[in-house]
Coordinates of C-alpha atoms and ligand atoms in Angstrom, one line a residue:
M2 CA 0.0 0.1 0.0
M3 CA 1.3 3.4 -0.9
P4 CA 0.3 7.0 0.2
A5 CA -1.9 8.9 -1.9
P6 CA -0.2 9.4 -5.3
I7 CA 1.5 12.6 -6.3
K8 CA -0.8 15.2 -7.7
V9 CA 1.3 17.8 -9.6
R10 CA -1.0 20.8 -8.9
A11 CA -2.1 23.3 -11.2
M12 CA 0.8 25.5 -11.9
R13 CA 1.3 28.7 -10.3
E14 CA 2.8 31.0 -13.0
S15 CA 5.9 33.2 -12.3
K16 CA 5.0 36.4 -10.7
H17 CA 8.2 38.5 -11.1
G18 CA 7.9 42.1 -10.4
V19 CA 7.4 44.5 -7.6
G20 CA 5.0 42.4 -5.4
R21 CA 7.4 39.5 -5.5
R22 CA 10.2 41.6 -4.6
E23 CA 8.7 43.2 -1.6
F24 CA 10.5 42.1 1.4
L25 CA 9.0 42.2 4.9
A26 CA 10.9 42.2 8.0
A27 CA 9.3 39.8 10.6
G28 CA 10.8 39.0 13.9
G29 CA 14.2 40.1 12.7
A30 CA 14.2 37.6 9.7
V31 CA 13.6 38.8 6.3
V32 CA 10.7 37.1 4.6
V33 CA 9.6 37.1 1.0
A34 CA 6.0 38.1 0.3
G35 CA 4.3 36.6 -2.8
A36 CA 2.0 33.9 -4.0
T37 CA 4.6 31.2 -4.3
A38 CA 7.2 32.5 -1.8
A39 CA 6.0 31.4 1.7
R40 CA 2.8 30.0 3.1
P41 CA 0.9 32.1 5.8
D42 CA 1.5 29.5 8.4
A43 CA 5.1 29.2 7.6
L44 CA 5.3 33.0 7.8
A45 CA 3.9 33.0 11.3
Q46 CA 6.3 30.3 12.4
S47 CA 9.4 32.1 11.0
Q48 CA 9.6 34.2 14.0
N49 CA 10.6 31.4 16.1
S50 CA 12.6 29.6 13.3
P51 CA 16.1 28.5 14.3
G52 CA 17.9 29.5 11.2
V53 CA 20.6 26.7 10.8
L54 CA 19.8 24.3 13.3
A55 CA 22.5 23.0 15.7
A56 CA 20.9 20.6 18.1
P57 CA 22.5 19.5 21.6
P58 CA 25.3 17.1 21.1
I59 CA 24.6 13.4 21.2
Q60 CA 27.4 11.2 22.7
S61 CA 26.2 7.9 21.0
V62 CA 23.5 8.2 18.3
R63 CA 20.8 5.6 18.6
I64 CA 19.4 5.0 15.1
G65 CA 16.3 3.5 13.7
F66 CA 16.7 2.5 10.0
V67 CA 13.7 2.3 7.8
G68 CA 14.0 0.5 4.4
V69 CA 16.9 -1.8 4.2
G70 CA 16.9 -2.6 0.6
L71 CA 19.8 -1.9 -1.9
Q72 CA 20.8 1.5 -0.6
G73 CA 19.7 1.1 3.0
S74 CA 21.9 -2.0 3.2
S75 CA 24.9 0.0 2.1
H76 CA 24.1 2.6 4.8
V77 CA 23.6 0.0 7.4
N78 CA 27.1 -1.4 6.6
N79 CA 28.7 2.1 6.8
L80 CA 27.0 3.1 10.1
L81 CA 28.2 -0.3 11.7
K82 CA 31.8 1.1 10.9
I83 CA 31.3 4.4 12.3
D84 CA 32.2 5.2 16.2
G85 CA 29.6 6.8 18.3
C86 CA 26.4 5.3 16.8
R87 CA 24.3 2.2 17.1
I88 CA 21.4 0.8 15.1
V89 CA 18.8 -0.2 17.7
A90 CA 15.7 -0.6 15.5
V91 CA 15.2 -1.8 11.9
C92 CA 12.0 -1.6 9.7
D93 CA 11.1 -3.0 6.3
V94 CA 7.9 -4.3 4.8
R95 CA 10.0 -7.5 3.8
P96 CA 11.0 -9.3 7.1
E97 CA 13.9 -10.9 5.1
R98 CA 15.5 -7.4 5.0
T99 CA 15.2 -6.7 8.8
D100 CA 16.6 -10.3 9.2
W101 CA 19.6 -9.3 7.0
A102 CA 20.1 -6.2 9.0
T103 CA 19.9 -8.1 12.3
R104 CA 22.6 -10.5 11.1
A105 CA 24.7 -7.6 10.1
I106 CA 24.4 -5.7 13.3
V107 CA 24.9 -8.8 15.6
G108 CA 27.8 -9.8 13.3
A109 CA 29.4 -6.3 14.1
G110 CA 29.2 -7.1 17.8
H111 CA 26.0 -5.2 18.7
P112 CA 22.9 -6.3 20.5
P113 CA 20.1 -7.4 18.0
P114 CA 17.9 -4.4 16.9
T115 CA 14.2 -4.5 17.4
A116 CA 12.6 -5.3 14.1
Y117 CA 9.4 -3.6 12.7
T118 CA 7.8 -5.6 9.9
R119 CA 4.1 -5.1 10.4
G120 CA 3.5 -3.4 7.1
P121 CA 4.0 -0.1 5.4
R122 CA 3.2 2.2 8.3
D123 CA 5.0 0.2 10.9
F124 CA 7.7 2.9 10.8
E125 CA 5.2 5.0 12.9
R126 CA 5.2 2.3 15.7
L127 CA 9.0 2.3 15.6
A128 CA 9.0 6.1 15.9
E129 CA 6.6 6.1 18.8
T130 CA 8.0 3.3 20.6
E131 CA 11.7 3.4 20.3
D132 CA 14.1 5.6 22.3
L133 CA 16.0 7.1 19.4
D134 CA 18.1 10.1 18.3
L135 CA 17.8 9.5 14.6
I136 CA 15.6 7.9 12.1
Y137 CA 17.2 7.2 8.7
T138 CA 15.2 6.2 5.8
A139 CA 16.1 4.5 2.4
T140 CA 12.6 3.6 1.5
P141 CA 11.0 4.4 -2.1
W142 CA 10.4 8.1 -2.8
E143 CA 6.8 8.2 -1.7
W144 CA 7.7 7.1 1.9
H145 CA 10.5 9.7 2.6
V146 CA 8.4 12.4 4.0
P147 CA 6.0 10.1 6.0
V148 CA 8.9 8.5 7.7
M149 CA 10.5 11.9 8.4
L150 CA 7.4 13.6 9.7
A151 CA 6.9 10.5 12.1
A152 CA 10.4 10.8 13.3
M153 CA 10.4 14.5 14.0
R154 CA 6.9 14.4 15.5
N155 CA 8.2 11.9 17.9
G156 CA 11.4 13.8 18.9
K157 CA 13.8 12.2 16.6
H158 CA 16.2 13.8 13.9
A159 CA 15.5 12.6 10.4
A160 CA 17.7 11.7 7.5
T161 CA 16.6 10.4 4.2
E162 CA 17.7 9.2 0.8
V163 CA 17.2 11.3 -2.3
P164 CA 15.1 13.2 -3.3
A165 CA 13.7 14.0 0.2
A166 CA 10.3 14.9 -1.1
M167 CA 8.4 14.8 -4.5
T168 CA 6.0 17.8 -4.0
I169 CA 6.3 21.4 -3.0
D170 CA 3.8 20.7 -0.2
D171 CA 6.0 18.0 1.1
C172 CA 9.1 20.3 0.9
W173 CA 7.2 22.8 3.1
A174 CA 6.0 20.0 5.6
L175 CA 9.7 19.1 6.1
V176 CA 10.8 22.6 6.7
E177 CA 7.8 23.4 9.2
A178 CA 8.3 20.2 11.1
S179 CA 12.1 20.8 11.5
E180 CA 11.5 24.2 12.6
K181 CA 8.6 23.4 14.9
F182 CA 10.2 20.3 16.6
R183 CA 13.7 21.7 16.2
K184 CA 14.9 18.5 14.7
H185 CA 17.2 17.9 11.8
A186 CA 15.8 16.9 8.5
V187 CA 18.7 15.9 6.4
M188 CA 18.7 14.9 2.8
M189 CA 21.7 12.5 2.2
E190 CA 23.0 13.6 -1.0
N191 CA 26.0 11.5 -1.4
C192 CA 27.3 13.1 -4.6
N193 CA 28.2 16.1 -2.4
Y194 CA 30.9 14.0 -1.0
D195 CA 32.3 12.3 -4.1
R196 CA 35.9 13.1 -4.7
M197 CA 35.8 15.3 -7.7
E198 CA 32.8 17.1 -6.5
M199 CA 34.6 18.0 -3.1
M200 CA 37.8 18.8 -5.0
V201 CA 35.8 21.4 -7.2
F202 CA 34.1 22.7 -4.1
N203 CA 37.6 23.2 -2.6
M204 CA 38.8 24.9 -5.7
A205 CA 35.7 27.2 -5.8
R206 CA 36.4 28.1 -2.2
Q207 CA 40.2 29.0 -3.2
G208 CA 38.7 31.3 -5.9
L209 CA 40.4 29.5 -8.7
F210 CA 37.4 29.6 -11.0
G211 CA 37.0 33.5 -10.3
E212 CA 33.3 34.6 -9.8
L213 CA 31.1 31.6 -10.4
L214 CA 28.5 32.3 -13.2
H215 CA 27.1 29.1 -14.5
A216 CA 26.8 25.4 -13.7
E217 CA 25.5 22.3 -15.4
G218 CA 24.6 19.0 -13.7
G219 CA 22.3 16.0 -14.1
Y220 CA 21.5 12.4 -13.7
L221 CA 22.1 10.7 -17.0
H222 CA 21.8 6.9 -16.0
D223 CA 20.5 4.0 -18.2
L224 CA 17.9 2.6 -15.6
R225 CA 15.8 0.7 -18.1
A226 CA 16.8 -2.8 -16.9
I227 CA 16.5 -1.7 -13.2
K228 CA 13.1 -0.1 -13.7
F229 CA 11.8 -3.4 -15.2
E230 CA 13.1 -5.8 -12.5
D231 CA 10.7 -7.8 -10.5
H232 CA 12.3 -6.8 -7.2
N233 CA 13.9 -3.7 -5.6
E234 CA 13.5 -0.5 -7.6
G235 CA 11.5 -2.2 -10.3
L236 CA 8.7 -2.5 -7.7
W237 CA 8.3 1.2 -7.5
R238 CA 10.6 3.5 -9.6
R239 CA 8.9 2.7 -13.0
A240 CA 5.6 3.9 -11.7
W241 CA 6.9 7.5 -11.3
S242 CA 7.7 7.4 -15.1
Q243 CA 3.9 6.7 -15.5
K244 CA 2.7 9.8 -13.6
V245 CA 5.3 12.6 -13.7
D246 CA 6.9 14.4 -16.7
G247 CA 9.7 16.3 -15.3
N248 CA 13.0 15.9 -13.4
L249 CA 12.4 13.1 -11.0
Y250 CA 15.9 12.9 -9.7
P251 CA 17.5 16.4 -9.6
T252 CA 19.6 16.2 -6.4
H253 CA 22.7 14.2 -7.5
G254 CA 23.5 16.8 -10.3
L255 CA 22.4 19.9 -8.3
G256 CA 23.7 19.2 -4.7
P257 CA 27.5 19.7 -5.4
L258 CA 26.7 22.8 -7.6
A259 CA 24.4 24.4 -5.1
N260 CA 27.1 24.1 -2.4
C261 CA 29.5 25.8 -4.7
L262 CA 27.1 28.5 -5.5
D263 CA 26.1 29.1 -1.9
I264 CA 22.5 28.2 -2.5
N265 CA 20.6 29.0 0.7
R266 CA 23.7 30.6 1.9
G267 CA 24.3 33.8 0.0
D268 CA 22.1 32.9 -3.1
R269 CA 19.0 30.9 -3.8
F270 CA 17.2 29.4 -6.7
E271 CA 14.8 32.0 -7.8
Y272 CA 12.9 30.6 -10.8
L273 CA 13.1 27.7 -13.2
V274 CA 12.0 26.7 -16.7
S275 CA 11.8 23.1 -17.8
M276 CA 11.0 21.1 -21.1
S277 CA 11.0 17.3 -21.8
G278 CA 11.3 15.6 -25.2
P279 CA 9.3 12.7 -26.3
S280 CA 8.9 9.5 -24.1
R281 CA 10.3 6.5 -26.0
G282 CA 12.8 4.5 -24.0
L283 CA 10.6 2.5 -21.7
Q284 CA 8.1 1.7 -24.4
D285 CA 10.8 0.3 -26.6
W286 CA 12.3 -1.6 -23.8
A287 CA 9.0 -3.2 -22.8
R288 CA 8.2 -4.1 -26.4
E289 CA 11.7 -5.6 -26.7
H290 CA 11.8 -7.6 -23.4
F291 CA 8.1 -8.7 -22.6
P292 CA 5.5 -10.8 -24.5
V293 CA 2.6 -8.9 -25.9
D294 CA 0.1 -10.0 -23.4
T295 CA 2.2 -9.0 -20.2
P296 CA 1.0 -6.2 -18.1
Q297 CA 4.3 -4.2 -18.8
R298 CA 3.3 -4.0 -22.5
R299 CA 0.0 -2.2 -21.4
E300 CA 1.8 0.5 -19.3
T301 CA 1.8 4.0 -20.6
Y302 CA 4.6 6.4 -19.6
V303 CA 4.5 10.3 -19.4
L304 CA 8.1 10.8 -18.4
G305 CA 10.1 12.5 -21.4
D306 CA 13.3 10.6 -21.9
V307 CA 15.3 13.8 -21.7
N308 CA 14.1 16.6 -19.3
T309 CA 16.1 19.8 -19.2
S310 CA 15.6 22.5 -16.6
L311 CA 17.2 26.0 -16.4
I312 CA 17.5 27.6 -13.0
K313 CA 18.0 31.3 -12.5
T314 CA 19.4 32.3 -9.1
E315 CA 18.6 35.5 -7.2
R316 CA 22.3 36.6 -8.0
G317 CA 21.6 36.1 -11.7
R318 CA 23.6 32.9 -12.1
T319 CA 22.4 30.1 -14.2
I320 CA 22.2 26.4 -13.6
M321 CA 21.3 23.7 -16.3
V322 CA 20.0 20.5 -14.8
Q323 CA 19.0 17.3 -16.8
H324 CA 17.4 14.0 -16.2
C325 CA 17.7 11.0 -18.6
T326 CA 17.1 7.6 -17.2
N327 CA 15.4 5.8 -20.1
L328 CA 18.0 5.8 -22.8
P329 CA 21.0 3.7 -23.6
R330 CA 24.0 6.0 -22.5
P331 CA 27.0 5.8 -20.2
Y332 CA 26.7 7.2 -16.8
S333 CA 27.1 11.0 -16.3
R334 CA 26.2 13.7 -13.8
I335 CA 27.7 16.4 -16.2
H336 CA 29.2 18.2 -13.4
M337 CA 30.3 21.5 -14.9
L338 CA 31.1 24.7 -13.0
Q339 CA 32.2 27.9 -14.8
G340 CA 33.5 31.3 -13.5
T341 CA 35.3 34.2 -14.8
K342 CA 38.7 32.6 -14.6
G343 CA 38.0 29.1 -15.6
L344 CA 35.9 26.1 -15.4
F345 CA 35.8 22.3 -14.3
Q346 CA 34.0 19.9 -16.6
G347 CA 33.2 16.3 -15.6
Y348 CA 32.7 13.0 -17.5
P349 CA 35.6 13.0 -18.2
N350 CA 37.0 15.2 -15.3
R351 CA 39.2 18.0 -16.5
V352 CA 40.0 21.6 -15.5
Y353 CA 40.8 24.8 -17.3
I354 CA 42.1 27.9 -15.4
E355 CA 43.2 30.8 -17.2
G356 CA 47.1 31.4 -16.7
R357 CA 47.8 27.7 -15.5
G358 CA 48.8 25.2 -17.9
K359 CA 48.6 25.5 -21.8
V360 CA 46.2 28.1 -23.5
D361 CA 43.1 26.3 -24.7
E362 CA 44.1 22.8 -23.2
W363 CA 42.5 20.8 -20.4
V364 CA 44.3 19.6 -17.4
A365 CA 43.0 16.2 -16.4
G366 CA 41.2 15.8 -13.2
D367 CA 43.4 13.1 -11.9
D368 CA 46.4 15.7 -12.1
A369 CA 44.2 18.5 -10.6
V370 CA 43.3 16.4 -7.6
K371 CA 46.9 15.9 -6.7
E372 CA 47.0 19.7 -5.8
F373 CA 43.4 20.4 -4.9
E374 CA 42.1 17.4 -3.1
H375 CA 39.6 18.3 -0.5
P376 CA 40.8 18.0 3.2
L377 CA 38.0 15.4 3.9
W378 CA 39.2 13.1 1.2
K379 CA 42.9 13.4 2.2
E380 CA 41.8 12.5 5.9
M381 CA 39.2 10.0 5.1
G382 CA 39.8 8.6 1.5
E383 CA 41.5 5.6 2.6
R384 CA 38.9 4.6 5.3
S385 CA 36.0 5.1 2.8
A386 CA 37.6 2.8 0.1
G387 CA 35.2 -0.1 -0.8
A388 CA 32.3 1.7 0.6
G389 CA 29.1 2.3 -1.6
H390 CA 29.5 4.6 -4.8
G391 CA 33.3 4.9 -4.6
G392 CA 33.3 5.8 -0.9
M393 CA 31.2 8.8 -1.0
D394 CA 28.4 7.1 0.8
F395 CA 30.6 6.4 3.8
L396 CA 31.8 10.1 3.9
E397 CA 28.3 11.3 4.0
D398 CA 27.2 8.9 6.9
Y399 CA 30.4 9.6 8.7
R400 CA 29.8 13.5 8.4
L401 CA 26.1 13.0 9.6
I402 CA 27.2 11.2 12.6
A403 CA 30.0 13.5 13.5
S404 CA 27.6 16.5 13.2
L405 CA 25.1 15.0 15.5
R406 CA 27.8 14.0 18.0
G407 CA 29.5 17.5 17.9
G408 CA 26.0 19.2 18.2
E409 CA 27.0 21.1 14.9
P410 CA 24.7 22.1 12.0
T411 CA 24.6 19.3 9.6
D412 CA 26.4 19.8 6.3
M413 CA 23.1 19.6 4.5
N414 CA 20.0 21.1 6.1
V415 CA 16.3 21.0 5.7
Y416 CA 16.4 24.1 3.4
D417 CA 18.8 22.3 1.1
A418 CA 16.5 19.2 1.2
A419 CA 13.6 21.4 0.2
A420 CA 15.3 23.6 -2.4
L421 CA 16.7 20.8 -4.4
S422 CA 13.8 18.4 -4.1
A423 CA 11.4 21.1 -5.1
V424 CA 12.8 20.8 -8.7
V425 CA 10.7 17.7 -9.1
E426 CA 7.4 19.4 -8.9
L427 CA 8.6 22.7 -10.4
S428 CA 10.1 21.1 -13.4
A429 CA 6.8 19.0 -14.0
Q430 CA 4.8 22.2 -13.6
S431 CA 6.9 24.2 -16.1
T432 CA 7.0 21.3 -18.6
A433 CA 3.3 20.9 -18.4
R434 CA 2.9 24.6 -19.2
R435 CA 5.1 25.0 -22.4
S436 CA 8.2 25.7 -20.2
R437 CA 6.8 28.8 -18.5
P438 CA 8.8 30.1 -15.6
V439 CA 7.9 28.9 -12.1
D440 CA 9.1 30.7 -9.0
V441 CA 11.2 28.4 -6.5
P442 CA 9.7 29.0 -3.0
D443 CA 12.1 30.6 -0.7
F444 CA 12.0 28.0 2.0
T445 CA 14.5 29.8 4.0
R446 CA 12.1 32.8 4.2
G447 CA 14.8 35.3 3.6
R448 CA 17.5 33.8 5.7
W449 CA 19.6 32.8 2.7
R450 CA 20.9 36.2 2.7
T451 CA 22.6 36.0 6.1
T452 CA 23.2 32.2 6.4
P453 CA 27.1 31.8 6.2
P454 CA 28.4 29.8 3.3
L455 CA 29.4 26.0 3.8
G456 CA 33.0 25.7 4.9
I457 CA 35.6 23.1 4.2
V458 CA 34.6 20.3 6.4
H459 CA 36.9 17.9 8.1
A460 CA 36.9 14.4 9.6
Ligands
NAD28 N1 22.1 8.1 -3.3 C1 22.2 7.2 -4.1 O1 23.3 7.0 -4.8 C2 21.2 6.3 -4.2 C3 21.4 5.0 -4.9 C4 20.2 4.1 -4.9 C5 19.1 4.4 -4.2 N2 18.9 5.6 -3.7 C6 17.7 6.0 -3.0 O2 17.5 5.1 -2.0 C7 16.1 4.9 -1.7 C8 15.8 3.4 -1.8 O3 16.3 2.8 -3.0 P1 16.9 1.4 -3.2 O4 17.6 1.3 -4.4 O5 17.5 0.9 -1.9 O6 15.3 0.7 -3.4 P2 14.9 -0.8 -2.8 O7 13.6 -1.1 -3.4 O8 16.0 -1.7 -3.0 O9 14.7 -0.6 -1.2 C9 13.7 -0.1 -0.6 C10 13.5 -0.8 0.7 O10 12.4 -0.2 1.2 C11 11.5 -1.2 1.8 N3 10.1 -0.5 1.9 C12 9.3 -0.1 1.0 N4 8.2 0.6 1.5 C13 8.5 0.6 2.8 C14 7.8 1.1 3.9 N5 6.6 1.7 3.9 N6 8.2 0.8 5.2 C15 9.4 0.2 5.4 N7 10.1 -0.2 4.4 C16 9.7 0.0 3.1 C17 11.6 -2.2 0.7 O11 11.1 -3.5 1.1 C18 12.9 -2.2 0.3 O12 13.6 -3.0 1.2 C19 15.4 5.8 -2.9 O13 15.0 6.9 -2.3 C20 16.4 5.9 -3.9 O14 16.2 7.1 -4.6 C21 19.9 6.5 -3.6

């Protein structure tokens, strides 16, 4: 059983102009007035909102893990190797997965966790019953927000796989709950911690690219076989291609770029335009792999195989973000960041900085990393070797636990979760209306102006 399916609501058209730019001071915070900027209930709450949350330090982080599938089991394995945390409860609709987690946890020398396997809402019983500091979820997309809200309502921090939310309303729900209950709601964007992404962030912080003007990212990954599997993601991911035409998975490409561009910390996504091309890949795959009378052959898909969005930031910078998961192609997140002095271009990784190296010639990323490796990778690269997705998953889990133990703001906060995830519905809205601009809500309610930029984090 799933929660109510996504409703991509009637698009609210862009309302640029004087009204939208009128800023109201409220309780010391600056909040944006305008149809799409902030909901009235949210405005009222902003007077008490904590800005960037730093919760009291937790000596040993007690974790409840919900959704121990492919990605969840990778996080469980990581957490078992990180000091200062314990997985004390696990939940999955498939008991064989909580059995797997129990074996892994006991095998690592910890007491067996309590298992919650009584159906798709049993995470609520977990959240209500267990004495926990953090509930971490790697469930299918439609369950992220229900799990996180149950966590925060019951006094626990929440962390989720990506995207955090699939609708604007759900993005607001996370922001409001995080502020109301003063709990972290972290979207675990592992690509923020990949080696090249961290190197580029380090280079951007050193000013090597000059003033940053433009970025491009995306998620270009042939998922056709995975979407049609009869287990794991095949059970839920393809269904989204039947109901939403937009960018279903914007955060891998956008997350690292947003950090470089100080999104929510000096700049913010202001508005977006999006368009999709035809939908062919899944139809072709079904035709080629399933007999004529199978249910897969009767499915219809609305997701354009290539969706392209352009985001304009408040400070005038531009970001292109793409989604392409239904066509044959090698993997890419594009990963391009350009400034007045040079640029980085991923896939393959290369750098060009004016005045360094030969004119008009790229320097290979592998050479650049010798000079510009991010300190976290210098400190933790060896330890993360062998962990999921080239080690970046271990680094993100490590940093989450370190922030909670230290009582520090998490590297990624609820405003990042909301702004990055909002692209799902906003891209669908714009695509549905001939690419008209749609405003990106200011989930920080003006605090993006005063929140300090993300620094260079360490182990
Ligand atoms: N960051 C990354 O690189 C990355 C990679 C893969 C997946 N993901 C994300 O991880 C999440 C899970 O993806 P996956 O590949 O592990 O999928 P999966 O299908 O393998 O795992 C999902 C798990 O959740 C369980 N589940 C489903 N509904 C549940 C509910 N209501 N309560 C408890 N458990 C429930 C399923 O039984 C399954 O074990 C998704 O959000 C996906 O986008 C991220």
